[in-house]
Short mmCIF file of C-alpha atoms in Angstrom, two decimals:
data_model
loop_
_atom_site.label_atom_id
_atom_site.label_comp_id
_atom_site.label_asym_id
_atom_site.label_seq_id
_atom_site.Cartn_x
_atom_site.Cartn_y
_atom_site.Cartn_z
CA MET J 1260 149.06 40.25 158.85
CA SER J 1261 149.26 39.97 162.64
CA TYR J 1262 146.22 40.21 164.91
CA ALA J 1263 147.48 43.53 166.27
CA GLN J 1264 147.79 44.96 162.75
CA LEU J 1265 144.24 43.87 161.97
CA LEU J 1266 142.91 45.45 165.17
CA ALA J 1267 144.66 48.71 164.31
CA GLU J 1268 142.57 48.91 161.10
CA ILE J 1269 139.24 48.44 162.88
CA PRO J 1270 137.54 51.75 163.80
CA MET J 1271 136.57 50.45 167.23
CA PHE J 1272 140.20 49.82 168.19
CA GLU J 1273 142.25 52.14 165.97
CA SER J 1274 142.77 54.66 168.81
CA LEU J 1275 144.63 52.11 170.94
CA GLY J 1276 148.40 52.34 171.27
CA ARG J 1277 150.76 49.62 170.11
CA GLU J 1278 151.10 48.06 173.56
CA ASP J 1279 147.32 47.91 174.05
CA LEU J 1280 146.86 46.37 170.61
CA GLU J 1281 149.47 43.73 171.34
CA ASN J 1282 147.87 42.96 174.72
CA MET J 1283 144.41 42.67 173.20
CA SER J 1284 145.64 40.55 170.31
CA SER J 1285 146.95 38.00 172.81
CA LEU J 1286 143.36 37.52 174.03
CA LEU J 1287 141.90 36.78 170.60
CA GLN J 1288 141.03 33.22 169.65
CA PRO J 1289 140.75 32.15 166.00
CA ARG J 1290 137.68 30.29 164.74
CA ARG J 1291 136.74 29.12 161.29
CA PHE J 1292 133.24 28.67 159.88
CA ALA J 1293 132.36 26.89 156.66
CA ARG J 1294 130.28 28.50 153.93
CA GLY J 1295 126.65 28.58 155.05
CA GLU J 1296 127.46 27.71 158.67
CA VAL J 1297 125.56 29.61 161.36
CA ILE J 1298 127.84 31.54 163.72
CA PHE J 1299 125.04 32.28 166.16
CA HIS J 1300 121.26 32.30 166.23
CA ARG J 1301 118.89 34.98 167.45
CA GLY J 1302 118.19 34.10 171.07
CA ASP J 1303 121.58 32.53 171.77
CA VAL J 1304 123.50 33.69 174.81
CA GLY J 1305 126.16 36.17 173.70
CA THR J 1306 129.60 35.26 175.00
CA ALA J 1307 132.00 36.84 172.50
CA LEU J 1308 132.66 39.69 170.11
CA PHE J 1309 133.60 38.56 166.60
CA ILE J 1310 136.10 40.17 164.23
CA ILE J 1311 136.32 39.12 160.59
CA ARG J 1312 139.85 38.25 159.53
CA ARG J 1313 138.86 36.78 156.18
CA GLY J 1314 135.57 36.00 154.46
CA GLN J 1315 132.07 37.46 154.59
CA VAL J 1316 129.29 37.29 157.18
CA ALA J 1317 125.58 38.03 156.79
CA ILE J 1318 123.64 39.50 159.72
CA ARG J 1319 120.02 38.40 159.34
CA LEU J 1320 116.58 38.21 160.86
CA SER J 1321 114.36 35.24 160.08
CA SER J 1322 110.76 34.28 160.86
CA SER J 1323 109.26 30.94 161.84
CA GLU J 1324 107.73 30.83 158.33
CA GLY J 1325 111.19 30.88 156.78
CA ARG J 1326 111.23 34.51 155.61
CA GLU J 1327 114.56 36.31 155.91
CA ILE J 1328 115.81 39.87 155.93
CA THR J 1329 119.52 40.56 155.65
CA LEU J 1330 120.44 43.58 157.75
CA ALA J 1331 124.09 43.78 156.74
CA LEU J 1332 126.86 42.08 154.80
CA LEU J 1333 130.14 42.29 156.68
CA ASP J 1334 133.67 41.86 155.36
CA ARG J 1335 137.28 41.77 156.51
CA GLY J 1336 137.91 44.12 159.44
CA ASP J 1337 134.27 44.35 160.53
CA ALA J 1338 133.29 43.49 164.11
CA PHE J 1339 129.90 42.16 165.19
CA GLY J 1340 128.09 40.60 168.11
CA GLU J 1341 128.89 43.37 170.59
CA LEU J 1342 125.34 44.27 171.65
CA SER J 1343 124.60 41.22 173.79
CA LEU J 1344 127.97 41.60 175.51
CA LEU J 1345 126.98 45.04 176.73
CA ASP J 1346 123.41 44.49 177.88
CA GLY J 1347 123.58 40.83 178.89
CA GLU J 1348 120.61 40.01 176.65
CA MET J 1349 120.31 37.26 174.07
CA ARG J 1350 121.56 37.68 170.51
CA SER J 1351 119.16 39.91 168.59
CA THR J 1352 120.01 38.56 165.11
CA ASP J 1353 121.38 35.54 163.29
CA ALA J 1354 124.91 35.59 161.87
CA MET J 1355 125.92 33.26 159.03
CA ALA J 1356 129.10 32.78 157.02
CA ARG J 1357 128.39 33.63 153.36
CA GLU J 1358 131.68 32.00 152.45
CA GLU J 1359 134.38 30.32 154.50
CA ALA J 1360 135.01 32.80 157.30
CA HIS J 1361 138.10 33.12 159.46
CA LEU J 1362 137.10 34.99 162.61
CA LEU J 1363 138.71 36.15 165.82
CA THR J 1364 136.75 36.08 169.07
CA LEU J 1365 137.12 38.28 172.11
CA GLN J 1366 135.39 36.91 175.19
CA ARG J 1367 132.91 38.90 177.27
CA ASP J 1368 135.07 39.45 180.37
CA ASP J 1369 138.10 40.57 178.39
CA PHE J 1370 135.97 42.82 176.20
CA ARG J 1371 134.24 44.54 179.13
CA ARG J 1372 137.52 44.95 180.98
CA TYR J 1373 138.90 46.90 178.03
CA LEU J 1374 135.80 49.08 177.89
CA GLU J 1375 136.16 49.96 181.58
CA THR J 1376 139.79 51.04 181.29
CA ARG J 1377 139.90 52.58 177.82
CA PRO J 1378 137.24 55.25 177.25
CA GLN J 1379 138.35 55.81 173.66
CA VAL J 1380 137.23 52.27 172.81
CA SER J 1381 133.88 52.92 174.49
CA LEU J 1382 133.35 56.02 172.34
CA ALA J 1383 134.22 54.11 169.19
CA LEU J 1384 131.83 51.35 170.23
CA LEU J 1385 129.04 53.90 170.70
CA ALA J 1386 129.71 55.17 167.18
CA ASN J 1387 129.56 51.60 165.90
CA MET J 1388 126.23 51.04 167.65
CA SER J 1389 124.93 54.35 166.34
CA ARG J 1390 125.62 53.21 162.78
CA LEU J 1391 123.73 49.98 163.49
CA VAL J 1392 120.71 51.89 164.83
CA ARG J 1393 120.77 54.24 161.83
CA ARG J 1394 120.96 51.29 159.43
CA THR J 1395 118.02 49.58 161.15
CA THR J 1396 116.01 52.82 161.15
CA GLN J 1397 116.72 53.27 157.45
CA LEU J 1398 115.55 49.72 156.78
CA VAL J 1399 112.26 50.39 158.61
CA TYR J 1400 111.81 53.67 156.71
CA ASP J 1401 112.51 52.05 153.36
CA SER J 1402 110.11 49.18 154.10
CA ALA J 1403 107.35 51.61 155.06
CA PHE J 1404 107.70 54.32 152.44
CA LEU J 1405 109.71 53.18 149.41
CA ASP J 1406 108.71 50.97 146.53
CA ALA J 1407 110.73 47.93 145.45
CA ARG J 1408 112.68 49.85 142.79
CA SER J 1409 113.88 52.55 145.18
CA ARG J 1410 114.77 50.01 147.86
CA LEU J 1411 116.85 48.01 145.41
CA VAL J 1412 118.72 51.11 144.23
CA ARG J 1413 119.44 52.21 147.81
CA VAL J 1414 120.86 48.81 148.68
CA LEU J 1415 123.01 48.73 145.53
CA LEU J 1416 124.41 52.20 146.19
CA GLU J 1417 125.13 51.38 149.84
CA LEU J 1418 126.92 48.18 148.86
CA ALA J 1419 128.93 50.09 146.28
CA LYS J 1420 129.88 52.65 148.92
CA THR J 1421 130.90 50.17 151.61
CA GLN J 1422 132.10 47.19 149.56
CA GLY J 1423 132.65 48.55 146.08
CA LYS J 1424 135.85 48.68 144.07
CA GLN J 1425 136.49 51.04 141.20
CA ALA J 1426 137.23 49.29 137.92
CA PRO J 1427 137.51 50.55 134.33
CA GLU J 1428 133.94 49.48 133.60
CA GLY J 1429 132.43 50.97 136.76
CA LEU J 1430 131.90 50.31 140.48
CA VAL J 1431 132.17 46.59 141.18
CA ILE J 1432 130.23 45.34 144.21
CA THR J 1433 132.66 42.83 145.65
CA PRO J 1434 130.35 40.27 147.24
CA LYS J 1435 128.64 38.23 144.57
CA LEU J 1436 124.92 38.11 145.30
CA THR J 1437 122.07 35.95 144.13
CA GLN J 1438 118.73 37.55 143.38
CA SER J 1439 117.33 35.92 146.51
CA GLU J 1440 120.07 37.47 148.64
CA LEU J 1441 119.40 40.87 147.09
CA ALA J 1442 115.70 40.44 147.80
CA ASN J 1443 116.50 39.66 151.45
CA LEU J 1444 118.67 42.77 151.70
CA CYS J 1445 115.92 44.92 150.18
CA GLY J 1446 113.00 43.30 151.98
CA VAL J 1447 111.16 42.66 148.70
CA THR J 1448 110.35 39.62 146.58
CA ARG J 1449 112.87 37.96 144.30
CA GLU J 1450 110.49 38.60 141.40
CA SER J 1451 110.66 42.36 142.05
CA VAL J 1452 114.45 42.27 142.18
CA ASN J 1453 114.55 40.32 138.91
CA LYS J 1454 112.22 42.80 137.22
CA TRP J 1455 114.21 45.89 138.19
CA LEU J 1456 117.62 44.36 137.62
CA ARG J 1457 116.58 43.54 134.05
CA TYR J 1458 115.27 47.08 133.63
CA TYR J 1459 118.53 48.71 134.77
CA VAL J 1460 120.57 46.31 132.65
CA ARG J 1461 118.50 47.31 129.59
CA GLU J 1462 119.01 50.99 130.48
CA GLY J 1463 122.78 50.47 130.66
CA MET J 1464 123.07 51.54 134.30
CA LEU J 1465 124.42 48.25 135.62
CA SER J 1466 125.50 44.77 134.63
CA PHE J 1467 124.62 41.57 136.45
CA GLU J 1468 126.37 38.36 135.44
CA GLY J 1469 127.03 35.32 137.59
CA GLY J 1470 126.07 37.22 140.72
CA GLN J 1471 128.58 39.99 140.01
CA ILE J 1472 127.01 43.45 140.00
CA VAL J 1473 128.77 46.39 138.37
CA LEU J 1474 127.28 49.88 138.58
CA LEU J 1475 128.05 51.35 135.17
CA GLN J 1476 126.37 54.70 135.84
CA PRO J 1477 126.02 55.06 139.63
CA GLU J 1478 125.16 58.77 139.53
CA ARG J 1479 122.35 58.22 137.06
CA LEU J 1480 121.18 55.24 139.10
CA GLY J 1481 121.00 57.38 142.23
CA GLN J 1482 119.10 60.15 140.43
CA ASP J 1483 116.62 57.63 139.08
CA ALA J 1484 115.63 56.54 142.58
CA GLU J 1485 115.12 60.03 144.02
#
């Protein structure tokens, strides 16, 4: 698939015409990151927008004590790193390749030039930022008001919605996740995740083998967390 074809599938750029997509694709530079490699750290100077061509990227926050919270798991066609390009501030999160990631970068000057001349991209970017704010607000709400069980279920249902594939046995969450990664996504302890995963496996609502999660009864799972 060409760069222009990939751009056409990304919500931020899907409103561009063929000529604009071709022009923008000529500005993209490929980069590859190994599994576990940090793409950028919180506090780094932001110089580029990133687009995932292949692989998965985790957007995280970490403390000096080594605690981590995963804000989002991104997949092919997702864009990230745009905030610091707009406000000139430092990166607000860490980004790490969960597996070998093939990315495309769009440099600050080229990115801002497109925003100035193509209002439809600006509107799509605002929508993208709005989703990020909503996701962060939801994370704060969940941390303040929900118990570990409800937070785990919400994360599982969101992953199934955004990165799930229907299979005969149920909804398969495509990224394989360790219990520690799930705990980081939920903002709870690994022990709590282990406890509730075992409970839902016993109840027949999901399966969890080798990091692969399958929601066997997603509707019942959602009702259980309400």
